[in-house]
PDB file of C-alpha atoms and ligand atoms in Angstrom:
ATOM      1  CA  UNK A   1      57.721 192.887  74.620  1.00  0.00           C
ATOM      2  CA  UNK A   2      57.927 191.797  77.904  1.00  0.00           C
ATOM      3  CA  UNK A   3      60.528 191.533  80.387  1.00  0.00           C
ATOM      4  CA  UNK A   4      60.431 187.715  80.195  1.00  0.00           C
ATOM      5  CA  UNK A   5      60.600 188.006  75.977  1.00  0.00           C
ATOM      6  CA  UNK A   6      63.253 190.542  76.419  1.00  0.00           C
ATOM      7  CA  UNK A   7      65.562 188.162  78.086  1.00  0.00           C
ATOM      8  CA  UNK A   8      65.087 184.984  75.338  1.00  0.00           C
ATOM      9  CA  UNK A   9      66.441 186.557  72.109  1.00  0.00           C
ATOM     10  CA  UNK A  10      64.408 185.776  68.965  1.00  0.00           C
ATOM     11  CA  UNK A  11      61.809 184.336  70.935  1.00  0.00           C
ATOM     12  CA  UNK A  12      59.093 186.465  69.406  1.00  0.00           C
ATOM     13  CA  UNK A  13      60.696 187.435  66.177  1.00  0.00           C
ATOM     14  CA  UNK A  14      57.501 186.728  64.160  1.00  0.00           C
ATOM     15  CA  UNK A  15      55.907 189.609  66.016  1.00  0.00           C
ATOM     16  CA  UNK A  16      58.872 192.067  66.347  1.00  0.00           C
ATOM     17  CA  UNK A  17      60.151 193.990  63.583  1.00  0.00           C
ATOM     18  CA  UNK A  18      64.049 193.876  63.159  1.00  0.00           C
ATOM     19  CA  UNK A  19      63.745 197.667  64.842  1.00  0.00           C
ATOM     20  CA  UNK A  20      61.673 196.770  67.878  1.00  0.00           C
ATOM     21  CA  UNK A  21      64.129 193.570  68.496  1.00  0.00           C
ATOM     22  CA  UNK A  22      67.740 196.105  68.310  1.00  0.00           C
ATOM     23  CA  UNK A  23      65.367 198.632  70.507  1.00  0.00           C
ATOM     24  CA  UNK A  24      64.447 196.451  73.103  1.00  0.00           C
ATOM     25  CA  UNK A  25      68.258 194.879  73.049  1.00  0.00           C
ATOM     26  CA  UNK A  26      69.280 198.654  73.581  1.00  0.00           C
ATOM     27  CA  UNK A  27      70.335 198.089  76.898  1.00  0.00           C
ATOM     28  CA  UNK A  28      72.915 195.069  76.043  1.00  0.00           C
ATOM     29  CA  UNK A  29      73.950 196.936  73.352  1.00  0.00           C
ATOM     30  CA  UNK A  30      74.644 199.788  75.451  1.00  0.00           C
ATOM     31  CA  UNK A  31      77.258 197.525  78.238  1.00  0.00           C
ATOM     32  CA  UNK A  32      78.686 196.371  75.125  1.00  0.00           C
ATOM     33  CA  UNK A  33      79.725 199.787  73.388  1.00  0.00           C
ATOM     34  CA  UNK A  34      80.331 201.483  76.862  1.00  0.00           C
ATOM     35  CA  UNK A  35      82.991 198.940  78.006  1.00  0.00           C
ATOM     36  CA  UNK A  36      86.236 200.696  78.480  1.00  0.00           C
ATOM     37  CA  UNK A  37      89.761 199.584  79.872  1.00  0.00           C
ATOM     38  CA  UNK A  38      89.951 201.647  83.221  1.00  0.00           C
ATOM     39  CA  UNK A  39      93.382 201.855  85.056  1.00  0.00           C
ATOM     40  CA  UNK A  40      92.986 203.886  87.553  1.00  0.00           C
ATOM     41  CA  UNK A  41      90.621 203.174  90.916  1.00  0.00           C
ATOM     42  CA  UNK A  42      89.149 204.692  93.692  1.00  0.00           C
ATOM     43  CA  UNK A  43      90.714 202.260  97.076  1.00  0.00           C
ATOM     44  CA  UNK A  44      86.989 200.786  98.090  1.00  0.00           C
ATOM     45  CA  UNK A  45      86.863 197.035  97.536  1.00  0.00           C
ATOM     46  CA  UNK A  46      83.860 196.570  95.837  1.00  0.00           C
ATOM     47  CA  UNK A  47      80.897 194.556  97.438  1.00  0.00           C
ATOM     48  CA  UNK A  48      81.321 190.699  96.693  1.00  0.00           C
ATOM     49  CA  UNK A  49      77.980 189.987  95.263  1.00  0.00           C
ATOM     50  CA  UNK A  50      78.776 192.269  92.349  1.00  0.00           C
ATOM     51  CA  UNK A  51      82.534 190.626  91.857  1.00  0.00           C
ATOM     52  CA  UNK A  52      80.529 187.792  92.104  1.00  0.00           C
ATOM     53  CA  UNK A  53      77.754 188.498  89.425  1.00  0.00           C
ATOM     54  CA  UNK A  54      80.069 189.395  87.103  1.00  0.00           C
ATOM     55  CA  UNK A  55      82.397 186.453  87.468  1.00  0.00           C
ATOM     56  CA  UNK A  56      78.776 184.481  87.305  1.00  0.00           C
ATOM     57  CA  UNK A  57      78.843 186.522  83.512  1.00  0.00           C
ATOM     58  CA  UNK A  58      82.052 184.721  82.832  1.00  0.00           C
ATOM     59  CA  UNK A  59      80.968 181.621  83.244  1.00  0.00           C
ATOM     60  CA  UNK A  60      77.637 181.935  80.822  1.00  0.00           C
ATOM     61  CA  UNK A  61      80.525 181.860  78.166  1.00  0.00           C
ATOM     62  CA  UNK A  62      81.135 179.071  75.501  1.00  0.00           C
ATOM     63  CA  UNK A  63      83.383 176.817  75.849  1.00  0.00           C
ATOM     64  CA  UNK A  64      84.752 173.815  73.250  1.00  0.00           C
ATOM     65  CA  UNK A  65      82.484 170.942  74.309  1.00  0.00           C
ATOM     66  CA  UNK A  66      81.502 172.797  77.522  1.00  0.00           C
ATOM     67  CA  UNK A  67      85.066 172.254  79.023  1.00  0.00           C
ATOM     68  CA  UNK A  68      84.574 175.086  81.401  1.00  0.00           C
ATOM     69  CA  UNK A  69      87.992 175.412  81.575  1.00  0.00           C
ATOM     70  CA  UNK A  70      88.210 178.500  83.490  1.00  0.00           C
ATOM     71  CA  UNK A  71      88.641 179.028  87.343  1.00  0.00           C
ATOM     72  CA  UNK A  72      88.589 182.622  88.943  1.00  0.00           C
ATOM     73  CA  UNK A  73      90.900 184.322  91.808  1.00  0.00           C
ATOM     74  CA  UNK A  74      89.797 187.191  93.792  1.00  0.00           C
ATOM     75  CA  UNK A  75      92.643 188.641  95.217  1.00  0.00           C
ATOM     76  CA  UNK A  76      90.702 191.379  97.744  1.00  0.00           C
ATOM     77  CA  UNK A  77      94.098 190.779 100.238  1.00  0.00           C
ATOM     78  CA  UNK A  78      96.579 194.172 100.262  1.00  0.00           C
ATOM     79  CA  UNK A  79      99.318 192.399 101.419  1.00  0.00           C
ATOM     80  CA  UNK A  80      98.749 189.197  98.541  1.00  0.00           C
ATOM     81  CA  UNK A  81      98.125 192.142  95.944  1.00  0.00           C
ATOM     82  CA  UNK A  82     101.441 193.915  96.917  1.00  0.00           C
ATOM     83  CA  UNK A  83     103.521 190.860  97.037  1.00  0.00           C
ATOM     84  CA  UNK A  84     101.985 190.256  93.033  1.00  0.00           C
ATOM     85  CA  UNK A  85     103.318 193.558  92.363  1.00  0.00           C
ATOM     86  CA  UNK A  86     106.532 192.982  93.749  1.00  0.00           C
ATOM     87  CA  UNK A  87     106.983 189.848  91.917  1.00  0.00           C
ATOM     88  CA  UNK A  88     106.183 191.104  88.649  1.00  0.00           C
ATOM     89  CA  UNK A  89     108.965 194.149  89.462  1.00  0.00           C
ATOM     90  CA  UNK A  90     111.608 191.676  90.288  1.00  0.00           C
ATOM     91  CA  UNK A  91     110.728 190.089  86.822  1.00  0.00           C
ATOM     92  CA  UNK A  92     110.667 193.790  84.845  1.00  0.00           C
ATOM     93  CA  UNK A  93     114.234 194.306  86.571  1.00  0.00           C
ATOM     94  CA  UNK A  94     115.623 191.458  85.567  1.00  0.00           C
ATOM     95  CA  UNK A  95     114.441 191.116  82.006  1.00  0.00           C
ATOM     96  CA  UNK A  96     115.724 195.158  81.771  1.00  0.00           C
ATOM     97  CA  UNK A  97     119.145 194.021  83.099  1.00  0.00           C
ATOM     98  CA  UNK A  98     119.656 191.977  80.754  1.00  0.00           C
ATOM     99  CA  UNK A  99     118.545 194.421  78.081  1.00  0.00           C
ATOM    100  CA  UNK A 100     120.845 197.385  79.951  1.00  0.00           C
ATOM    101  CA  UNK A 101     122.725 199.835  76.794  1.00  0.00           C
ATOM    102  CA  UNK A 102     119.731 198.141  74.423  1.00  0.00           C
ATOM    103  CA  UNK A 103     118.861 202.236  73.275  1.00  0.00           C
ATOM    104  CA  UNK A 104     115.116 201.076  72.805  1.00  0.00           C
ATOM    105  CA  UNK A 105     114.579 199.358  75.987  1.00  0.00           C
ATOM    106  CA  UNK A 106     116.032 202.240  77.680  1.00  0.00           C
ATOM    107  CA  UNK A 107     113.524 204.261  76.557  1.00  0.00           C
ATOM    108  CA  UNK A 108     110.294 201.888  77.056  1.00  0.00           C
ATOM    109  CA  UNK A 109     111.603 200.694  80.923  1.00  0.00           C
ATOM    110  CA  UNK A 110     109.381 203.266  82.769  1.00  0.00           C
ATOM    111  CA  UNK A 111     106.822 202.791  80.655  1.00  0.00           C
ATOM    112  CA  UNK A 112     106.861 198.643  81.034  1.00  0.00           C
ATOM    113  CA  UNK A 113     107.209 199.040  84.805  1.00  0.00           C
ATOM    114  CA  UNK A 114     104.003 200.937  85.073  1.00  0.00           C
ATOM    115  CA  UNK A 115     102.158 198.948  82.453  1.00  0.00           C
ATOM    116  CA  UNK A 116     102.781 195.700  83.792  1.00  0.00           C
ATOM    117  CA  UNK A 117     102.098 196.566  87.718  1.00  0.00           C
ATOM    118  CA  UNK A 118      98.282 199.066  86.638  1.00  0.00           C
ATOM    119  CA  UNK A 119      96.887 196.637  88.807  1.00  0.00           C
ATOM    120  CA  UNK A 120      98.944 198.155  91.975  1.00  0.00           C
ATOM    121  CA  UNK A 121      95.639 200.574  92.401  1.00  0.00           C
ATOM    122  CA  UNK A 122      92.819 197.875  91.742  1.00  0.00           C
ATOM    123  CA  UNK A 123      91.093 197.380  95.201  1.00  0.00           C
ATOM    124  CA  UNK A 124      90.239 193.790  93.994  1.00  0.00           C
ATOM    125  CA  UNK A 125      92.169 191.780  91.073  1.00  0.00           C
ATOM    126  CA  UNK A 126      90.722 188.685  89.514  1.00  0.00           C
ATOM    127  CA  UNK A 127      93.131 186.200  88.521  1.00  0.00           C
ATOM    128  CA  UNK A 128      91.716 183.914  85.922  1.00  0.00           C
ATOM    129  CA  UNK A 129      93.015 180.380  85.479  1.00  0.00           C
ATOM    130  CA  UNK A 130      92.587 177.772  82.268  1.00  0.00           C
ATOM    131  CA  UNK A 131      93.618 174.689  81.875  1.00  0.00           C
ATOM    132  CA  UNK A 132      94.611 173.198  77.819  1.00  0.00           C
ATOM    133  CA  UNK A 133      93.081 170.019  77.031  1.00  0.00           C
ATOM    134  CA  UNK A 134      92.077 168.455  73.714  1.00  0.00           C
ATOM    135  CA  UNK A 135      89.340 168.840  71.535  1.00  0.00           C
ATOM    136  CA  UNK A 136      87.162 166.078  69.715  1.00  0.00           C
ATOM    137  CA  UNK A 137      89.823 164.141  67.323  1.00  0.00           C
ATOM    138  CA  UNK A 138      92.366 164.163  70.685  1.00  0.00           C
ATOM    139  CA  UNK A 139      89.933 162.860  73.032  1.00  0.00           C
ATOM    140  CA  UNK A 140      89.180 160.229  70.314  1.00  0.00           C
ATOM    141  CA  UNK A 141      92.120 159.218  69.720  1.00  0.00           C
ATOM    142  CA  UNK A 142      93.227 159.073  73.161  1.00  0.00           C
ATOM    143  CA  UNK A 143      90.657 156.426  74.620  1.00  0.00           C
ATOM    144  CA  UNK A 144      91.519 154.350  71.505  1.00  0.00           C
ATOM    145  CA  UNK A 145      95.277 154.916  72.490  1.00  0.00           C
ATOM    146  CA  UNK A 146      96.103 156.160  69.168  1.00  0.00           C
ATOM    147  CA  UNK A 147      98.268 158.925  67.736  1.00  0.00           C
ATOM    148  CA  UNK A 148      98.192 160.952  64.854  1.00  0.00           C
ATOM    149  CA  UNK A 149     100.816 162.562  64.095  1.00  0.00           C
ATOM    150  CA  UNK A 150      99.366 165.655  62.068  1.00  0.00           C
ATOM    151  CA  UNK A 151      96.456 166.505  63.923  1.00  0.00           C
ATOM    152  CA  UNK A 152      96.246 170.013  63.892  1.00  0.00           C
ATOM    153  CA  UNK A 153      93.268 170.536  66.010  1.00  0.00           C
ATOM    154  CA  UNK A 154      95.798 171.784  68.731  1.00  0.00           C
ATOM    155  CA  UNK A 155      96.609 175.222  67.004  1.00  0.00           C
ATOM    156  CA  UNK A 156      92.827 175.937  68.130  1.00  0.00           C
ATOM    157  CA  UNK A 157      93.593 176.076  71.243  1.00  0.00           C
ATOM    158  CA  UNK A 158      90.523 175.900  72.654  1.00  0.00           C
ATOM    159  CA  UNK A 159      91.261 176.021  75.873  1.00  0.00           C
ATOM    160  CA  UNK A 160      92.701 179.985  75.793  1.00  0.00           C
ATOM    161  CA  UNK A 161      89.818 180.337  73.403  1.00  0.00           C
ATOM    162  CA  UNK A 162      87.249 179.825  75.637  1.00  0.00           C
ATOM    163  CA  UNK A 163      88.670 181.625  78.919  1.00  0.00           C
ATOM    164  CA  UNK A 164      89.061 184.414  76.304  1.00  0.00           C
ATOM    165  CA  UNK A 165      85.520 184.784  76.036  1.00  0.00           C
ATOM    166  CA  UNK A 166      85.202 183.954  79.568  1.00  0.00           C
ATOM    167  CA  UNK A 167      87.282 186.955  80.266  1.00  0.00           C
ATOM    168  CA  UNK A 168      84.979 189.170  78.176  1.00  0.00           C
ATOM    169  CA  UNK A 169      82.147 188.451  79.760  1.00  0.00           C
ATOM    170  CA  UNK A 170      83.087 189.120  82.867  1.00  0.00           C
ATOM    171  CA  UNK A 171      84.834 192.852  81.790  1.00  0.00           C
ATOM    172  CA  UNK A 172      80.573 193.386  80.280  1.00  0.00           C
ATOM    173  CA  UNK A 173      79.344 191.951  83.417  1.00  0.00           C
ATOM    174  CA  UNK A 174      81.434 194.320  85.403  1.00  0.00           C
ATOM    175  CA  UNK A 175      80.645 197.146  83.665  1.00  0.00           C
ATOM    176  CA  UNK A 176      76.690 196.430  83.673  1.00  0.00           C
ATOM    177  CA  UNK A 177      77.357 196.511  87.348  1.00  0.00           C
ATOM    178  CA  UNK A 178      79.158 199.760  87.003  1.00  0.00           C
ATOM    179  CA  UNK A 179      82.620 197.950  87.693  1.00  0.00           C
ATOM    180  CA  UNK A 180      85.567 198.899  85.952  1.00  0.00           C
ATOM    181  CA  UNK A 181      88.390 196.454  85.066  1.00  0.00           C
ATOM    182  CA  UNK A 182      90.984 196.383  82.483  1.00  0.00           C
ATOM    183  CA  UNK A 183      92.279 192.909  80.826  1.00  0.00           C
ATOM    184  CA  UNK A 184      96.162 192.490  81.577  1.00  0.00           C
ATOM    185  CA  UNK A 185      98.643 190.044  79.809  1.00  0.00           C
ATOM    186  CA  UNK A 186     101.674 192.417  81.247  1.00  0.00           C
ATOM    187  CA  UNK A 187     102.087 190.356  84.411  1.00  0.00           C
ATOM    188  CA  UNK A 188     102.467 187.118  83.102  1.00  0.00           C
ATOM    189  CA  UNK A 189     106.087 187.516  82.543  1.00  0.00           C
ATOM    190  CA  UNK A 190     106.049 186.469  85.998  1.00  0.00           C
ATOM    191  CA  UNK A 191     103.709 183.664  85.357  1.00  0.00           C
ATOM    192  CA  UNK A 192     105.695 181.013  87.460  1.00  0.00           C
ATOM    193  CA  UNK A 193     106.462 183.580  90.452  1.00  0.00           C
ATOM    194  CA  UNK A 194     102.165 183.881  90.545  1.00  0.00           C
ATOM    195  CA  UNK A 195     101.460 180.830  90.570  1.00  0.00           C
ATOM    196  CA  UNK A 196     103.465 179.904  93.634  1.00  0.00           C
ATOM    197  CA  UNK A 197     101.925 183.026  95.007  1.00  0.00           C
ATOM    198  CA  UNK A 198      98.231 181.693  94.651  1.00  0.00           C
ATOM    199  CA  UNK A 199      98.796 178.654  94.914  1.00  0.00           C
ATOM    200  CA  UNK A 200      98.186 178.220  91.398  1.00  0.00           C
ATOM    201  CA  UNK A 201      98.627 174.265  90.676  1.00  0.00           C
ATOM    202  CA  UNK A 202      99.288 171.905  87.512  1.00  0.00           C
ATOM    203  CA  UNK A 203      97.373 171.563  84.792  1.00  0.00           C
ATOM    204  CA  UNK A 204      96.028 174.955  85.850  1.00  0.00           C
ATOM    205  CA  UNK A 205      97.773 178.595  84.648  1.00  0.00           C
ATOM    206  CA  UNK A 206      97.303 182.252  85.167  1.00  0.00           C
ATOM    207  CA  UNK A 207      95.055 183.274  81.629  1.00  0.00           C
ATOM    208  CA  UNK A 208      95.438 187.261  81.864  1.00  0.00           C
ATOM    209  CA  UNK A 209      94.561 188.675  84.397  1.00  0.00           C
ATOM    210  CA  UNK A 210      91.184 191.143  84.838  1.00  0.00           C
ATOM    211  CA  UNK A 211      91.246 193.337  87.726  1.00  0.00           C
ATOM    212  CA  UNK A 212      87.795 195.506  88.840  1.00  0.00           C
ATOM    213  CA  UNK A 213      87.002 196.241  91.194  1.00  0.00           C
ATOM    214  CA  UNK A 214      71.083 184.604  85.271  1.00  0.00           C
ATOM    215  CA  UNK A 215      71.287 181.731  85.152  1.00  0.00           C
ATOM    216  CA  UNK A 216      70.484 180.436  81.986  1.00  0.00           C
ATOM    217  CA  UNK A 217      68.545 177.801  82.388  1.00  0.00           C
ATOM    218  CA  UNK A 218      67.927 176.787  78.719  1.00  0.00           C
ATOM    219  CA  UNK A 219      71.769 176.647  78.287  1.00  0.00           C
ATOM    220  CA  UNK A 220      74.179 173.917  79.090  1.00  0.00           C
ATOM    221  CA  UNK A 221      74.309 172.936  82.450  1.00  0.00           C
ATOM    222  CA  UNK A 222      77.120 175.096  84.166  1.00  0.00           C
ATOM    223  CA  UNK A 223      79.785 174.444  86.964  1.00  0.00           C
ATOM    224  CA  UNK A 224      78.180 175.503  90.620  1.00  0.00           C
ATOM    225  CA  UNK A 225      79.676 179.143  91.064  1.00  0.00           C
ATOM    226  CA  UNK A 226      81.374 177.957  93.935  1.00  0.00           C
ATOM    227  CA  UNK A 227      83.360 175.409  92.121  1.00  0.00           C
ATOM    228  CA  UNK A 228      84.906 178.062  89.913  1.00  0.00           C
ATOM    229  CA  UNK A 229      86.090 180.681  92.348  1.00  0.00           C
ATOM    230  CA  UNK A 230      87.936 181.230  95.141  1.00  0.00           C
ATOM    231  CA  UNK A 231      88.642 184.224  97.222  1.00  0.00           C
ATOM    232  CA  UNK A 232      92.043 185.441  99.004  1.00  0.00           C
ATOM    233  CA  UNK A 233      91.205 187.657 101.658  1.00  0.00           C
TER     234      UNK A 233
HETATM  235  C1  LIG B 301      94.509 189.943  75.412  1.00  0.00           C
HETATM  236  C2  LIG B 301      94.569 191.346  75.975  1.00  0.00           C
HETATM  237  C3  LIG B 301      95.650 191.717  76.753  1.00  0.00           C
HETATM  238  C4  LIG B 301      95.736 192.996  77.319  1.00  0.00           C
HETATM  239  N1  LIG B 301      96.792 193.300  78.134  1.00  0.00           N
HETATM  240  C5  LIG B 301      96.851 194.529  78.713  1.00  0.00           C
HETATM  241  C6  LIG B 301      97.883 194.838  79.656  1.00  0.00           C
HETATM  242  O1  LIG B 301      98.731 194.017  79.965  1.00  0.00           O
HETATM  243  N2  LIG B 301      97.897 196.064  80.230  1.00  0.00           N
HETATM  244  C7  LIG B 301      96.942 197.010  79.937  1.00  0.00           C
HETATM  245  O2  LIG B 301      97.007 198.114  80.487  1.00  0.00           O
HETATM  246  N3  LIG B 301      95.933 196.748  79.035  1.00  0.00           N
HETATM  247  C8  LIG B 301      95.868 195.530  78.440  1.00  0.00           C
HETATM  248  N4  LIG B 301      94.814 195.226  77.594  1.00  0.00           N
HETATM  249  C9  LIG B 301      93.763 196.227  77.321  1.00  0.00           C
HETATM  250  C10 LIG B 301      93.878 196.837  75.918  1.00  0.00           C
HETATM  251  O3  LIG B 301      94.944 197.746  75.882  1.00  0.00           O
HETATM  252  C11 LIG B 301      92.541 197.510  75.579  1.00  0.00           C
HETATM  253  O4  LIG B 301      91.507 196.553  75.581  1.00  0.00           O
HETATM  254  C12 LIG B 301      92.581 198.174  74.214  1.00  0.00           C
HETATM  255  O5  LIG B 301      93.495 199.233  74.200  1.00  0.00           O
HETATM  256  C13 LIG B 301      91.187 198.723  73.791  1.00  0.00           C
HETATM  257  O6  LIG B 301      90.683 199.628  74.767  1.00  0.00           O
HETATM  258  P1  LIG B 301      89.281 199.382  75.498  1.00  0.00           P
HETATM  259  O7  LIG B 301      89.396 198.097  76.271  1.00  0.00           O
HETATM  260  O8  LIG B 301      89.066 200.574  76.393  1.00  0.00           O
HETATM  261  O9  LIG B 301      88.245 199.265  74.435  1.00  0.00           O
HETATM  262  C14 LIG B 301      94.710 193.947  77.050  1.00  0.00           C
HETATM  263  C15 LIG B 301      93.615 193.565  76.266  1.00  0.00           C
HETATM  264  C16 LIG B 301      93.524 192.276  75.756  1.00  0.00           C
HETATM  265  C17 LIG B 301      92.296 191.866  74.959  1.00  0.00           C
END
């Protein structure tokens, strides 16, 4: 198989037997499997165009009707990073005020405060935004101005759905350019304090955050990479 074939899945299954297709995959198979959550980094930011090819990854993701609901962050700024760190703190100290004499939160404080603020030694963090909206039966109903009461399409949530896998592909796409990054929910305790920080506005909100360090032109068209992300410097 070519390189070409390689790169269009099932494009020459009549030819290929099922054990020639998973060898010549080997290499996606191999990003997959040797993704790991890393949490501790060397100080180097990392060049842009490989932040950028992997946050070009994220976007390659599905999303419910091709919402791309996704934005990305790079935070490559010291001073921005520290002031995220500090935020979240302020938020750990107060929540652990209020649980002071709680026996078990006594216990798991040190442990919060580090897990919360691992991306403290990330040269570069990637803050990744999404914004809800509604899937087929809302938007129907909504340009007929209707309501329906028991539409349960919302527990989908496809909005967190598809930055979820948005996020995912750009932890692979990191690590097939030998960047580590580890997927954080910790810090959004201080979700509101962030957002003011990055100038985060309405309807968009801080998904978890990744930290690191082709197009596919039979696919759905995509947003222009530049629409998607912005850097803080
Ligand atoms: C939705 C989600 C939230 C996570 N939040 C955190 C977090 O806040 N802090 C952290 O250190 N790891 C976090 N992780 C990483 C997981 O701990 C990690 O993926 C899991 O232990 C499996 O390890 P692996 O990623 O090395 O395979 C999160 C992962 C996911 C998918």
């Amino acid at each position: 198989m070519n390189t070409e074939e390689a790169a269009r899945p099932g494009a020459s299954c009549d030819r290929q037997s099922p054990q020639q297709l998973i060898d010549a995959a080997a290499p996606v198979f191999a990003v997959l499997a040797g993704r790991r959550s890393v949490r501790q980094f060397s100080p180097e930011i990392p060049p842009r165009e490989l932040v950028l090819r992997a946050i070009e990854a994220a976007t390659h993701a599905p999303s419910g009707m091709n919402k791309q609901p996704w934005r990305f962050v790079v935070i490559a700024n010291a001073g921005v990073k520290t002031e995220m760190v500090a935020r979240v703190s302020r938020e750990i100290e107060t929540i652990l005020a209020l649980l002071a004499g709680d026996e078990y939160a006594d216990r798991v404080a040190d442990y919060l405060r580090n897990y919360a603020t691992l991306f403290r030694s990330a040269p570069v963090v990637i803050a990744v935004l999404y914004r809800e909206y509604g899937q087929v039966i809302a938007s129907l109903l909504e340009r007929s101005n209707l309501a329906y009461a028991d539409n349960q399409e919302e527990a989908a949530n496809p909005a967190m759905q598809s930055v979820s896998a948005a996020i995912q592909n750009l932890q692979l796409g990191a690590h097939a350019v030998g960047l580590a990054t580890c997927w954080m929910t910790a810090p959004l305790f201080a979700r509101r304090q962030l957002h003011a920080l990055l100038d985060v506005e309405e309807p968009w909100q801080l998904a978890p955050i990744g930290y690191a360090a082709s197009v596919n032109n039979n696919g759905p068209r995509r947003l222009r990479l530049d629409r998607v992300v912005r850097f803080i410097e």
